[in-house]
Amino acid sequence: MTKSTVKFSSLAESYYPGCSTSKNAVRCLSRSIKRSPALLAELKATGFGPYNHRVLSPRQVRIIAKYLGSPK
């Protein structure tokens, strides 16, 4: 998918393009991640935390895509 880091807000907007603001898209993606214990556990193993995920590594992006599918 990507070989460089990705802003969490940019990824959120690609998963939830219908959200009225970037902030709402971030909330929706965060909620989707929290609803999947396996996804959350795999992300936490990479250092992902509730307040330190402004920038995602390529590995973290691949993990999210593995559970949520490719963004729309």
PDB file of N, CA, C and O in Angstrom:
ATOM      1  N   MET A   1       0.827  -1.197   0.000  1.00  0.00           N
ATOM      2  CA  MET A   1       0.000   0.000   0.000  1.00  0.00           C
ATOM      3  C   MET A   1       0.868   1.257   0.000  1.00  0.00           C
ATOM      4  O   MET A   1       0.740   2.090  -0.858  1.00  0.00           O
ATOM      5  N   THR A   2       1.781   1.368   0.992  1.00  0.00           N
ATOM      6  CA  THR A   2       2.634   2.537   1.060  1.00  0.00           C
ATOM      7  C   THR A   2       3.998   2.154   1.618  1.00  0.00           C
ATOM      8  O   THR A   2       4.121   1.184   2.343  1.00  0.00           O
ATOM      9  N   LYS A   3       5.005   2.931   1.271  1.00  0.00           N
ATOM     10  CA  LYS A   3       6.352   2.672   1.771  1.00  0.00           C
ATOM     11  C   LYS A   3       6.819   3.768   2.702  1.00  0.00           C
ATOM     12  O   LYS A   3       7.942   3.733   3.180  1.00  0.00           O
ATOM     13  N   SER A   4       5.971   4.761   2.956  1.00  0.00           N
ATOM     14  CA  SER A   4       6.324   5.844   3.858  1.00  0.00           C
ATOM     15  C   SER A   4       5.220   6.021   4.899  1.00  0.00           C
ATOM     16  O   SER A   4       4.158   5.417   4.801  1.00  0.00           O
ATOM     17  N   THR A   5       5.502   6.856   5.874  1.00  0.00           N
ATOM     18  CA  THR A   5       4.515   7.076   6.925  1.00  0.00           C
ATOM     19  C   THR A   5       3.287   7.794   6.362  1.00  0.00           C
ATOM     20  O   THR A   5       3.354   8.475   5.341  1.00  0.00           O
ATOM     21  N   VAL A   6       2.171   7.613   7.072  1.00  0.00           N
ATOM     22  CA  VAL A   6       0.900   8.194   6.652  1.00  0.00           C
ATOM     23  C   VAL A   6       0.271   8.874   7.867  1.00  0.00           C
ATOM     24  O   VAL A   6       0.270   8.321   8.962  1.00  0.00           O
ATOM     25  N   LYS A   7      -0.252  10.059   7.652  1.00  0.00           N
ATOM     26  CA  LYS A   7      -0.960  10.731   8.745  1.00  0.00           C
ATOM     27  C   LYS A   7      -2.248   9.971   9.046  1.00  0.00           C
ATOM     28  O   LYS A   7      -2.955   9.549   8.125  1.00  0.00           O
ATOM     29  N   PHE A   8      -2.528   9.790  10.323  1.00  0.00           N
ATOM     30  CA  PHE A   8      -3.730   9.063  10.733  1.00  0.00           C
ATOM     31  C   PHE A   8      -4.970   9.747  10.161  1.00  0.00           C
ATOM     32  O   PHE A   8      -5.887   9.083   9.686  1.00  0.00           O
ATOM     33  N   SER A   9      -4.983  11.059  10.172  1.00  0.00           N
ATOM     34  CA  SER A   9      -6.158  11.788   9.660  1.00  0.00           C
ATOM     35  C   SER A   9      -6.355  11.559   8.162  1.00  0.00           C
ATOM     36  O   SER A   9      -7.492  11.433   7.703  1.00  0.00           O
ATOM     37  N   SER A  10      -5.275  11.472   7.413  1.00  0.00           N
ATOM     38  CA  SER A  10      -5.391  11.216   5.970  1.00  0.00           C
ATOM     39  C   SER A  10      -5.944   9.828   5.703  1.00  0.00           C
ATOM     40  O   SER A  10      -6.797   9.638   4.834  1.00  0.00           O
ATOM     41  N   LEU A  11      -5.453   8.858   6.466  1.00  0.00           N
ATOM     42  CA  LEU A  11      -5.961   7.497   6.319  1.00  0.00           C
ATOM     43  C   LEU A  11      -7.434   7.442   6.705  1.00  0.00           C
ATOM     44  O   LEU A  11      -8.246   6.824   6.021  1.00  0.00           O
ATOM     45  N   ALA A  12      -7.787   8.119   7.779  1.00  0.00           N
ATOM     46  CA  ALA A  12      -9.179   8.143   8.234  1.00  0.00           C
ATOM     47  C   ALA A  12     -10.090   8.737   7.164  1.00  0.00           C
ATOM     48  O   ALA A  12     -11.180   8.224   6.904  1.00  0.00           O
ATOM     49  N   GLU A  13      -9.642   9.808   6.530  1.00  0.00           N
ATOM     50  CA  GLU A  13     -10.449  10.435   5.478  1.00  0.00           C
ATOM     51  C   GLU A  13     -10.620   9.515   4.270  1.00  0.00           C
ATOM     52  O   GLU A  13     -11.647   9.559   3.608  1.00  0.00           O
ATOM     53  N   SER A  14      -9.625   8.673   4.010  1.00  0.00           N
ATOM     54  CA  SER A  14      -9.770   7.756   2.878  1.00  0.00           C
ATOM     55  C   SER A  14     -10.718   6.605   3.209  1.00  0.00           C
ATOM     56  O   SER A  14     -11.402   6.094   2.334  1.00  0.00           O
ATOM     57  N   TYR A  15     -10.793   6.221   4.480  1.00  0.00           N
ATOM     58  CA  TYR A  15     -11.741   5.183   4.886  1.00  0.00           C
ATOM     59  C   TYR A  15     -13.155   5.737   5.046  1.00  0.00           C
ATOM     60  O   TYR A  15     -14.128   5.024   4.829  1.00  0.00           O
ATOM     61  N   TYR A  16     -13.261   6.973   5.459  1.00  0.00           N
ATOM     62  CA  TYR A  16     -14.576   7.585   5.712  1.00  0.00           C
ATOM     63  C   TYR A  16     -14.697   8.907   4.950  1.00  0.00           C
ATOM     64  O   TYR A  16     -14.737   9.984   5.542  1.00  0.00           O
ATOM     65  N   PRO A  17     -14.787   8.841   3.620  1.00  0.00           N
ATOM     66  CA  PRO A  17     -14.837  10.073   2.822  1.00  0.00           C
ATOM     67  C   PRO A  17     -16.125  10.875   3.011  1.00  0.00           C
ATOM     68  O   PRO A  17     -16.152  12.063   2.713  1.00  0.00           O
ATOM     69  N   GLY A  18     -17.154  10.259   3.524  1.00  0.00           N
ATOM     70  CA  GLY A  18     -18.422  10.954   3.695  1.00  0.00           C
ATOM     71  C   GLY A  18     -18.516  11.781   4.960  1.00  0.00           C
ATOM     72  O   GLY A  18     -19.489  12.511   5.147  1.00  0.00           O
ATOM     73  N   CYS A  19     -17.522  11.708   5.821  1.00  0.00           N
ATOM     74  CA  CYS A  19     -17.544  12.497   7.058  1.00  0.00           C
ATOM     75  C   CYS A  19     -17.382  13.977   6.723  1.00  0.00           C
ATOM     76  O   CYS A  19     -16.641  14.348   5.817  1.00  0.00           O
ATOM     77  N   SER A  20     -18.060  14.786   7.488  1.00  0.00           N
ATOM     78  CA  SER A  20     -18.061  16.218   7.195  1.00  0.00           C
ATOM     79  C   SER A  20     -16.727  16.895   7.521  1.00  0.00           C
ATOM     80  O   SER A  20     -16.377  17.892   6.902  1.00  0.00           O
ATOM     81  N   THR A  21     -15.991  16.352   8.489  1.00  0.00           N
ATOM     82  CA  THR A  21     -14.696  16.940   8.843  1.00  0.00           C
ATOM     83  C   THR A  21     -13.660  15.835   9.042  1.00  0.00           C
ATOM     84  O   THR A  21     -13.996  14.670   9.239  1.00  0.00           O
ATOM     85  N   SER A  22     -12.418  16.241   9.014  1.00  0.00           N
ATOM     86  CA  SER A  22     -11.315  15.315   9.253  1.00  0.00           C
ATOM     87  C   SER A  22     -11.409  14.743  10.660  1.00  0.00           C
ATOM     88  O   SER A  22     -11.142  13.569  10.895  1.00  0.00           O
ATOM     89  N   LYS A  23     -11.813  15.570  11.601  1.00  0.00           N
ATOM     90  CA  LYS A  23     -11.942  15.149  13.001  1.00  0.00           C
ATOM     91  C   LYS A  23     -12.976  14.032  13.136  1.00  0.00           C
ATOM     92  O   LYS A  23     -12.770  13.068  13.871  1.00  0.00           O
ATOM     93  N   ASN A  24     -14.076  14.142  12.427  1.00  0.00           N
ATOM     94  CA  ASN A  24     -15.098  13.096  12.463  1.00  0.00           C
ATOM     95  C   ASN A  24     -14.589  11.804  11.842  1.00  0.00           C
ATOM     96  O   ASN A  24     -14.872  10.711  12.332  1.00  0.00           O
ATOM     97  N   ALA A  25     -13.832  11.918  10.771  1.00  0.00           N
ATOM     98  CA  ALA A  25     -13.263  10.732  10.125  1.00  0.00           C
ATOM     99  C   ALA A  25     -12.292  10.029  11.074  1.00  0.00           C
ATOM    100  O   ALA A  25     -12.279   8.800  11.166  1.00  0.00           O
ATOM    101  N   VAL A  26     -11.490  10.802  11.800  1.00  0.00           N
ATOM    102  CA  VAL A  26     -10.561  10.233  12.781  1.00  0.00           C
ATOM    103  C   VAL A  26     -11.339   9.493  13.865  1.00  0.00           C
ATOM    104  O   VAL A  26     -10.967   8.384  14.260  1.00  0.00           O
ATOM    105  N   ARG A  27     -12.410  10.073  14.317  1.00  0.00           N
ATOM    106  CA  ARG A  27     -13.240   9.406  15.338  1.00  0.00           C
ATOM    107  C   ARG A  27     -13.811   8.086  14.805  1.00  0.00           C
ATOM    108  O   ARG A  27     -13.830   7.085  15.513  1.00  0.00           O
ATOM    109  N   CYS A  28     -14.276   8.106  13.577  1.00  0.00           N
ATOM    110  CA  CYS A  28     -14.852   6.892  12.986  1.00  0.00           C
ATOM    111  C   CYS A  28     -13.805   5.793  12.844  1.00  0.00           C
ATOM    112  O   CYS A  28     -14.065   4.635  13.179  1.00  0.00           O
ATOM    113  N   LEU A  29     -12.617   6.135  12.367  1.00  0.00           N
ATOM    114  CA  LEU A  29     -11.568   5.128  12.214  1.00  0.00           C
ATOM    115  C   LEU A  29     -11.115   4.626  13.586  1.00  0.00           C
ATOM    116  O   LEU A  29     -10.930   3.419  13.774  1.00  0.00           O
ATOM    117  N   SER A  30     -10.963   5.527  14.534  1.00  0.00           N
ATOM    118  CA  SER A  30     -10.575   5.121  15.892  1.00  0.00           C
ATOM    119  C   SER A  30     -11.599   4.162  16.478  1.00  0.00           C
ATOM    120  O   SER A  30     -11.242   3.157  17.109  1.00  0.00           O
ATOM    121  N   ARG A  31     -12.862   4.449  16.267  1.00  0.00           N
ATOM    122  CA  ARG A  31     -13.935   3.591  16.762  1.00  0.00           C
ATOM    123  C   ARG A  31     -13.875   2.216  16.097  1.00  0.00           C
ATOM    124  O   ARG A  31     -14.033   1.192  16.759  1.00  0.00           O
ATOM    125  N   SER A  32     -13.621   2.185  14.802  1.00  0.00           N
ATOM    126  CA  SER A  32     -13.513   0.909  14.089  1.00  0.00           C
ATOM    127  C   SER A  32     -12.356   0.076  14.615  1.00  0.00           C
ATOM    128  O   SER A  32     -12.469  -1.139  14.756  1.00  0.00           O
ATOM    129  N   ILE A  33     -11.255   0.730  14.916  1.00  0.00           N
ATOM    130  CA  ILE A  33     -10.089   0.026  15.453  1.00  0.00           C
ATOM    131  C   ILE A  33     -10.403  -0.533  16.837  1.00  0.00           C
ATOM    132  O   ILE A  33     -10.103  -1.687  17.146  1.00  0.00           O
ATOM    133  N   LYS A  34     -11.045   0.264  17.680  1.00  0.00           N
ATOM    134  CA  LYS A  34     -11.369  -0.180  19.044  1.00  0.00           C
ATOM    135  C   LYS A  34     -12.381  -1.322  19.061  1.00  0.00           C
ATOM    136  O   LYS A  34     -12.395  -2.133  19.980  1.00  0.00           O
ATOM    137  N   ARG A  35     -13.218  -1.400  18.047  1.00  0.00           N
ATOM    138  CA  ARG A  35     -14.242  -2.453  17.993  1.00  0.00           C
ATOM    139  C   ARG A  35     -13.676  -3.806  17.582  1.00  0.00           C
ATOM    140  O   ARG A  35     -14.379  -4.810  17.679  1.00  0.00           O
ATOM    141  N   SER A  36     -12.445  -3.836  17.114  1.00  0.00           N
ATOM    142  CA  SER A  36     -11.814  -5.081  16.696  1.00  0.00           C
ATOM    143  C   SER A  36     -10.648  -5.392  17.637  1.00  0.00           C
ATOM    144  O   SER A  36      -9.549  -4.864  17.461  1.00  0.00           O
ATOM    145  N   PRO A  37     -10.884  -6.253  18.633  1.00  0.00           N
ATOM    146  CA  PRO A  37      -9.818  -6.555  19.590  1.00  0.00           C
ATOM    147  C   PRO A  37      -8.554  -7.115  18.933  1.00  0.00           C
ATOM    148  O   PRO A  37      -7.443  -6.777  19.344  1.00  0.00           O
ATOM    149  N   ALA A  38      -8.712  -7.925  17.907  1.00  0.00           N
ATOM    150  CA  ALA A  38      -7.542  -8.505  17.234  1.00  0.00           C
ATOM    151  C   ALA A  38      -6.746  -7.412  16.522  1.00  0.00           C
ATOM    152  O   ALA A  38      -5.504  -7.399  16.581  1.00  0.00           O
ATOM    153  N   LEU A  39      -7.432  -6.506  15.858  1.00  0.00           N
ATOM    154  CA  LEU A  39      -6.774  -5.392  15.174  1.00  0.00           C
ATOM    155  C   LEU A  39      -6.047  -4.519  16.191  1.00  0.00           C
ATOM    156  O   LEU A  39      -4.880  -4.176  16.012  1.00  0.00           O
ATOM    157  N   LEU A  40      -6.721  -4.172  17.259  1.00  0.00           N
ATOM    158  CA  LEU A  40      -6.132  -3.319  18.280  1.00  0.00           C
ATOM    159  C   LEU A  40      -4.901  -3.981  18.900  1.00  0.00           C
ATOM    160  O   LEU A  40      -3.871  -3.335  19.087  1.00  0.00           O
ATOM    161  N   ALA A  41      -4.984  -5.272  19.182  1.00  0.00           N
ATOM    162  CA  ALA A  41      -3.852  -5.988  19.777  1.00  0.00           C
ATOM    163  C   ALA A  41      -2.654  -6.000  18.830  1.00  0.00           C
ATOM    164  O   ALA A  41      -1.509  -5.785  19.258  1.00  0.00           O
ATOM    165  N   GLU A  42      -2.913  -6.229  17.560  1.00  0.00           N
ATOM    166  CA  GLU A  42      -1.818  -6.268  16.585  1.00  0.00           C
ATOM    167  C   GLU A  42      -1.185  -4.878  16.417  1.00  0.00           C
ATOM    168  O   GLU A  42       0.028  -4.758  16.285  1.00  0.00           O
ATOM    169  N   LEU A  43      -2.005  -3.841  16.457  1.00  0.00           N
ATOM    170  CA  LEU A  43      -1.471  -2.484  16.363  1.00  0.00           C
ATOM    171  C   LEU A  43      -0.675  -2.118  17.614  1.00  0.00           C
ATOM    172  O   LEU A  43       0.388  -1.489  17.522  1.00  0.00           O
ATOM    173  N   LYS A  44      -1.168  -2.508  18.774  1.00  0.00           N
ATOM    174  CA  LYS A  44      -0.449  -2.209  20.019  1.00  0.00           C
ATOM    175  C   LYS A  44       0.929  -2.848  20.033  1.00  0.00           C
ATOM    176  O   LYS A  44       1.872  -2.288  20.588  1.00  0.00           O
ATOM    177  N   ALA A  45       1.060  -4.002  19.412  1.00  0.00           N
ATOM    178  CA  ALA A  45       2.361  -4.680  19.346  1.00  0.00           C
ATOM    179  C   ALA A  45       3.378  -3.870  18.537  1.00  0.00           C
ATOM    180  O   ALA A  45       4.588  -4.088  18.661  1.00  0.00           O
ATOM    181  N   THR A  46       2.901  -2.924  17.731  1.00  0.00           N
ATOM    182  CA  THR A  46       3.794  -2.072  16.939  1.00  0.00           C
ATOM    183  C   THR A  46       4.052  -0.732  17.615  1.00  0.00           C
ATOM    184  O   THR A  46       4.689   0.146  17.039  1.00  0.00           O
ATOM    185  N   GLY A  47       3.511  -0.541  18.817  1.00  0.00           N
ATOM    186  CA  GLY A  47       3.693   0.712  19.537  1.00  0.00           C
ATOM    187  C   GLY A  47       2.530   1.670  19.418  1.00  0.00           C
ATOM    188  O   GLY A  47       2.561   2.776  19.939  1.00  0.00           O
ATOM    189  N   PHE A  48       1.485   1.259  18.734  1.00  0.00           N
ATOM    190  CA  PHE A  48       0.280   2.085  18.561  1.00  0.00           C
ATOM    191  C   PHE A  48      -0.392   2.270  19.910  1.00  0.00           C
ATOM    192  O   PHE A  48      -0.562   1.322  20.672  1.00  0.00           O
ATOM    193  N   GLY A  49      -0.762   3.495  20.233  1.00  0.00           N
ATOM    194  CA  GLY A  49      -1.464   3.771  21.477  1.00  0.00           C
ATOM    195  C   GLY A  49      -2.558   4.794  21.247  1.00  0.00           C
ATOM    196  O   GLY A  49      -2.636   5.408  20.188  1.00  0.00           O
ATOM    197  N   PRO A  50      -3.397   5.003  22.239  1.00  0.00           N
ATOM    198  CA  PRO A  50      -4.539   5.898  22.054  1.00  0.00           C
ATOM    199  C   PRO A  50      -4.162   7.355  21.784  1.00  0.00           C
ATOM    200  O   PRO A  50      -4.936   8.081  21.195  1.00  0.00           O
ATOM    201  N   TYR A  51      -2.975   7.768  22.207  1.00  0.00           N
ATOM    202  CA  TYR A  51      -2.611   9.175  22.029  1.00  0.00           C
ATOM    203  C   TYR A  51      -1.325   9.371  21.234  1.00  0.00           C
ATOM    204  O   TYR A  51      -0.816  10.479  21.161  1.00  0.00           O
ATOM    205  N   ASN A  52      -0.795   8.321  20.635  1.00  0.00           N
ATOM    206  CA  ASN A  52       0.446   8.483  19.884  1.00  0.00           C
ATOM    207  C   ASN A  52       0.322   7.934  18.464  1.00  0.00           C
ATOM    208  O   ASN A  52       1.243   7.349  17.950  1.00  0.00           O
ATOM    209  N   HIS A  53      -0.792   8.145  17.853  1.00  0.00           N
ATOM    210  CA  HIS A  53      -1.004   7.597  16.517  1.00  0.00           C
ATOM    211  C   HIS A  53      -1.289   8.667  15.466  1.00  0.00           C
ATOM    212  O   HIS A  53      -2.053   8.458  14.549  1.00  0.00           O
ATOM    213  N   ARG A  54      -0.630   9.786  15.575  1.00  0.00           N
ATOM    214  CA  ARG A  54      -0.831  10.825  14.560  1.00  0.00           C
ATOM    215  C   ARG A  54      -0.208  10.431  13.231  1.00  0.00           C
ATOM    216  O   ARG A  54      -0.697  10.815  12.177  1.00  0.00           O
ATOM    217  N   VAL A  55       0.887   9.674  13.314  1.00  0.00           N
ATOM    218  CA  VAL A  55       1.560   9.204  12.110  1.00  0.00           C
ATOM    219  C   VAL A  55       1.679   7.690  12.206  1.00  0.00           C
ATOM    220  O   VAL A  55       2.088   7.154  13.231  1.00  0.00           O
ATOM    221  N   LEU A  56       1.278   7.008  11.141  1.00  0.00           N
ATOM    222  CA  LEU A  56       1.310   5.548  11.113  1.00  0.00           C
ATOM    223  C   LEU A  56       2.453   5.060  10.238  1.00  0.00           C
ATOM    224  O   LEU A  56       2.725   5.627   9.185  1.00  0.00           O
ATOM    225  N   SER A  57       3.074   3.990  10.686  1.00  0.00           N
ATOM    226  CA  SER A  57       4.126   3.370   9.891  1.00  0.00           C
ATOM    227  C   SER A  57       3.479   2.558   8.770  1.00  0.00           C
ATOM    228  O   SER A  57       2.287   2.230   8.832  1.00  0.00           O
ATOM    229  N   PRO A  58       4.244   2.214   7.755  1.00  0.00           N
ATOM    230  CA  PRO A  58       3.692   1.373   6.686  1.00  0.00           C
ATOM    231  C   PRO A  58       3.139   0.047   7.232  1.00  0.00           C
ATOM    232  O   PRO A  58       2.104  -0.426   6.760  1.00  0.00           O
ATOM    233  N   ARG A  59       3.817  -0.504   8.219  1.00  0.00           N
ATOM    234  CA  ARG A  59       3.349  -1.758   8.823  1.00  0.00           C
ATOM    235  C   ARG A  59       1.979  -1.571   9.478  1.00  0.00           C
ATOM    236  O   ARG A  59       1.089  -2.406   9.336  1.00  0.00           O
ATOM    237  N   GLN A  60       1.805  -0.472  10.189  1.00  0.00           N
ATOM    238  CA  GLN A  60       0.517  -0.205  10.838  1.00  0.00           C
ATOM    239  C   GLN A  60      -0.589  -0.015   9.810  1.00  0.00           C
ATOM    240  O   GLN A  60      -1.708  -0.489  10.006  1.00  0.00           O
ATOM    241  N   VAL A  61      -0.282   0.644   8.715  1.00  0.00           N
ATOM    242  CA  VAL A  61      -1.268   0.838   7.649  1.00  0.00           C
ATOM    243  C   VAL A  61      -1.668  -0.514   7.062  1.00  0.00           C
ATOM    244  O   VAL A  61      -2.850  -0.774   6.819  1.00  0.00           O
ATOM    245  N   ARG A  62      -0.689  -1.398   6.847  1.00  0.00           N
ATOM    246  CA  ARG A  62      -0.985  -2.739   6.316  1.00  0.00           C
ATOM    247  C   ARG A  62      -1.859  -3.535   7.290  1.00  0.00           C
ATOM    248  O   ARG A  62      -2.768  -4.257   6.870  1.00  0.00           O
ATOM    249  N   ILE A  63      -1.602  -3.396   8.577  1.00  0.00           N
ATOM    250  CA  ILE A  63      -2.411  -4.106   9.582  1.00  0.00           C
ATOM    251  C   ILE A  63      -3.847  -3.625   9.536  1.00  0.00           C
ATOM    252  O   ILE A  63      -4.786  -4.406   9.570  1.00  0.00           O
ATOM    253  N   ILE A  64      -4.030  -2.321   9.471  1.00  0.00           N
ATOM    254  CA  ILE A  64      -5.385  -1.770   9.408  1.00  0.00           C
ATOM    255  C   ILE A  64      -6.100  -2.262   8.152  1.00  0.00           C
ATOM    256  O   ILE A  64      -7.263  -2.687   8.207  1.00  0.00           O
ATOM    257  N   ALA A  65      -5.410  -2.252   7.034  1.00  0.00           N
ATOM    258  CA  ALA A  65      -6.010  -2.716   5.774  1.00  0.00           C
ATOM    259  C   ALA A  65      -6.344  -4.204   5.839  1.00  0.00           C
ATOM    260  O   ALA A  65      -7.335  -4.652   5.254  1.00  0.00           O
ATOM    261  N   LYS A  66      -5.534  -4.972   6.544  1.00  0.00           N
ATOM    262  CA  LYS A  66      -5.780  -6.403   6.693  1.00  0.00           C
ATOM    263  C   LYS A  66      -7.138  -6.664   7.368  1.00  0.00           C
ATOM    264  O   LYS A  66      -7.863  -7.578   6.978  1.00  0.00           O
ATOM    265  N   TYR A  67      -7.473  -5.847   8.348  1.00  0.00           N
ATOM    266  CA  TYR A  67      -8.725  -6.054   9.083  1.00  0.00           C
ATOM    267  C   TYR A  67      -9.898  -5.273   8.514  1.00  0.00           C
ATOM    268  O   TYR A  67     -11.032  -5.746   8.572  1.00  0.00           O
ATOM    269  N   LEU A  68      -9.649  -4.087   7.997  1.00  0.00           N
ATOM    270  CA  LEU A  68     -10.752  -3.234   7.516  1.00  0.00           C
ATOM    271  C   LEU A  68     -10.887  -3.226   6.002  1.00  0.00           C
ATOM    272  O   LEU A  68     -11.810  -2.610   5.480  1.00  0.00           O
ATOM    273  N   GLY A  69      -9.959  -3.864   5.314  1.00  0.00           N
ATOM    274  CA  GLY A  69      -9.970  -3.809   3.858  1.00  0.00           C
ATOM    275  C   GLY A  69      -9.289  -2.546   3.385  1.00  0.00           C
ATOM    276  O   GLY A  69      -8.902  -1.688   4.168  1.00  0.00           O
ATOM    277  N   SER A  70      -9.162  -2.424   2.084  1.00  0.00           N
ATOM    278  CA  SER A  70      -8.538  -1.220   1.521  1.00  0.00           C
ATOM    279  C   SER A  70      -9.494  -0.055   1.635  1.00  0.00           C
ATOM    280  O   SER A  70     -10.718  -0.228   1.562  1.00  0.00           O
ATOM    281  N   PRO A  71      -8.956   1.154   1.794  1.00  0.00           N
ATOM    282  CA  PRO A  71      -9.836   2.334   1.858  1.00  0.00           C
ATOM    283  C   PRO A  71     -10.590   2.503   0.553  1.00  0.00           C
ATOM    284  O   PRO A  71     -10.158   2.052  -0.493  1.00  0.00           O
ATOM    285  N   LYS A  72     -11.705   3.191   0.639  1.00  0.00           N
ATOM    286  CA  LYS A  72     -12.558   3.412  -0.530  1.00  0.00           C
ATOM    287  C   LYS A  72     -11.967   4.428  -1.459  1.00  0.00           C
ATOM    288  O   LYS A  72     -11.231   5.253  -1.184  1.00  0.00           O
TER     289      LYS A  72
END
